[in-house]
Amino acid sequence: MEKVTEISSLGEFGLIDRLTRDFPLRNASSILGVGDDAAILDYHDHKTLVTTDLLLEGIHFDLRYVPLRHLGYKSAIVNFSDIYAMNGHPRQITVSLGISSRFTVEHIDELYDGIRLACQEYGVDLVGGDTSASVTGLVISITCIGEGEEGKIVRRSGAKPTDLIYVSGDLGAAYMGLQLLERENRVAAQSPDNKFFEPDFTGKEYILERQLKPEARRDIVDMFAQYDILPTAMMDVSDGLSSELLHICKASGVGCRLYEDRIPIDYQTAIMAEEFNMNLVTAALNGGEDYELLFTVPLAMKDKVDMLKGIRMIGYITKPELGAALVTRDDQELPLKAQGWNAFNH
Ligand code: ADP
Ligand code: MG
């Protein structure tokens, strides 16, 4: 039988010790980690970047189909992604938890296994947190601290008319993965006697991985440094391409043209959209949770940027008067709308 340890048997401090013991400090900027009243960090002459995310059970995640280990990994990754989106590098996180009584020590261990893996893979130190009981399920708040080089930090506000718009990877896959998981969960709920219900996910591994175990695009930020490329504006795609592109336009005071036929979409995403009878482009534009990087570069850098692997030019920045529009396959211009992932919850 699975081991079940009540959290009360360890107590708050016992739990914190157990959760934080296998997190060696890897960064020179982490002077003091867990164990005192505050962590000590030293960024010398670099700028400090700070980002935080709050995840509530039932709102941001559903434990019926998200394993705790994946949840831990993803909670950390989404924060790293925000730091990369500034052209910076994540270095430390703090993790705060609200834990309701249905969770055991083993559950929280699993969550921390995922957080530990993310920290290992991205070279980030866990330097603190807070732990409390909760009456409403699991609450996870992660704050990430990172560093950026003076003059190389990229905001949303620097895009200029004639700049080209690029995005890394492909879009809409995480959203289609979520649709698939939700459908299988509904099917399972409707056949209670079928205890051995095992959904067949063959051929759908990619979209599931994009939903359950996303990665942050450190590789893109490293390529920028390697090839001496500095985007004029950048952000990560967490709420859907349309919404993010509109954020860049607003912050930069510009308009844009996005080519429908250039939006990168994986084959499995397309197959799944067809199975669900959904408009593929709408899913790719509004699905969210892609954690890809959306950025703009001056036209003069085109040849250099085009040599980078895994990114694609999807449009260009215009003067503000021209507004933000999607250029369809038949050359029509539709106003770009931000539906975000919320609008998809039908
Ligand atoms: P305080 O009384 O100052 O809030 P705590 O007793 O809550 O301190 O925490 C003790 C140490 O453990 C601190 O360094 C804190 O940052 C760290 N910590 C507490 N909870 C967590 C957690 N869930 N994950 C990581 N570190 C934690
Ligand atoms: Mg505390």
PDB file of N, CA and C and ligand atoms in Angstrom, residues 12-13 16 129-132, ligand 2:
ATOM      1  N   GLU A  12       4.971  21.730  11.140  1.00  0.00           N
ATOM      2  CA  GLU A  12       5.369  22.693  10.103  1.00  0.00           C
ATOM      3  C   GLU A  12       6.877  22.664   9.860  1.00  0.00           C
ATOM      4  N   PHE A  13       7.656  22.689  10.933  1.00  0.00           N
ATOM      5  CA  PHE A  13       9.110  22.776  10.740  1.00  0.00           C
ATOM      6  C   PHE A  13       9.686  21.474  10.212  1.00  0.00           C
ATOM      7  N   ILE A  16       8.979  21.525   6.518  1.00  0.00           N
ATOM      8  CA  ILE A  16       9.873  22.444   5.793  1.00  0.00           C
ATOM      9  C   ILE A  16      11.271  21.823   5.653  1.00  0.00           C
ATOM     10  N   GLY A 129      10.491  30.386   1.473  1.00  0.00           N
ATOM     11  CA  GLY A 129       9.080  30.163   1.209  1.00  0.00           C
ATOM     12  C   GLY A 129       8.282  30.339   2.471  1.00  0.00           C
ATOM     13  N   ASP A 130       7.053  29.872   2.438  1.00  0.00           N
ATOM     14  CA  ASP A 130       6.224  29.912   3.629  1.00  0.00           C
ATOM     15  C   ASP A 130       5.266  28.731   3.544  1.00  0.00           C
ATOM     16  N   THR A 131       4.836  28.235   4.678  1.00  0.00           N
ATOM     17  CA  THR A 131       4.002  27.041   4.703  1.00  0.00           C
ATOM     18  C   THR A 131       2.854  27.254   5.678  1.00  0.00           C
ATOM     19  N   SER A 132       1.634  27.019   5.186  1.00  0.00           N
ATOM     20  CA  SER A 132       0.480  27.232   6.049  1.00  0.00           C
ATOM     21  C   SER A 132      -0.604  26.211   5.750  1.00  0.00           C
TER      22      SER A 132
HETATM   23 MG    MG B   2       6.672  31.372   7.728  1.00  0.00          MG
END
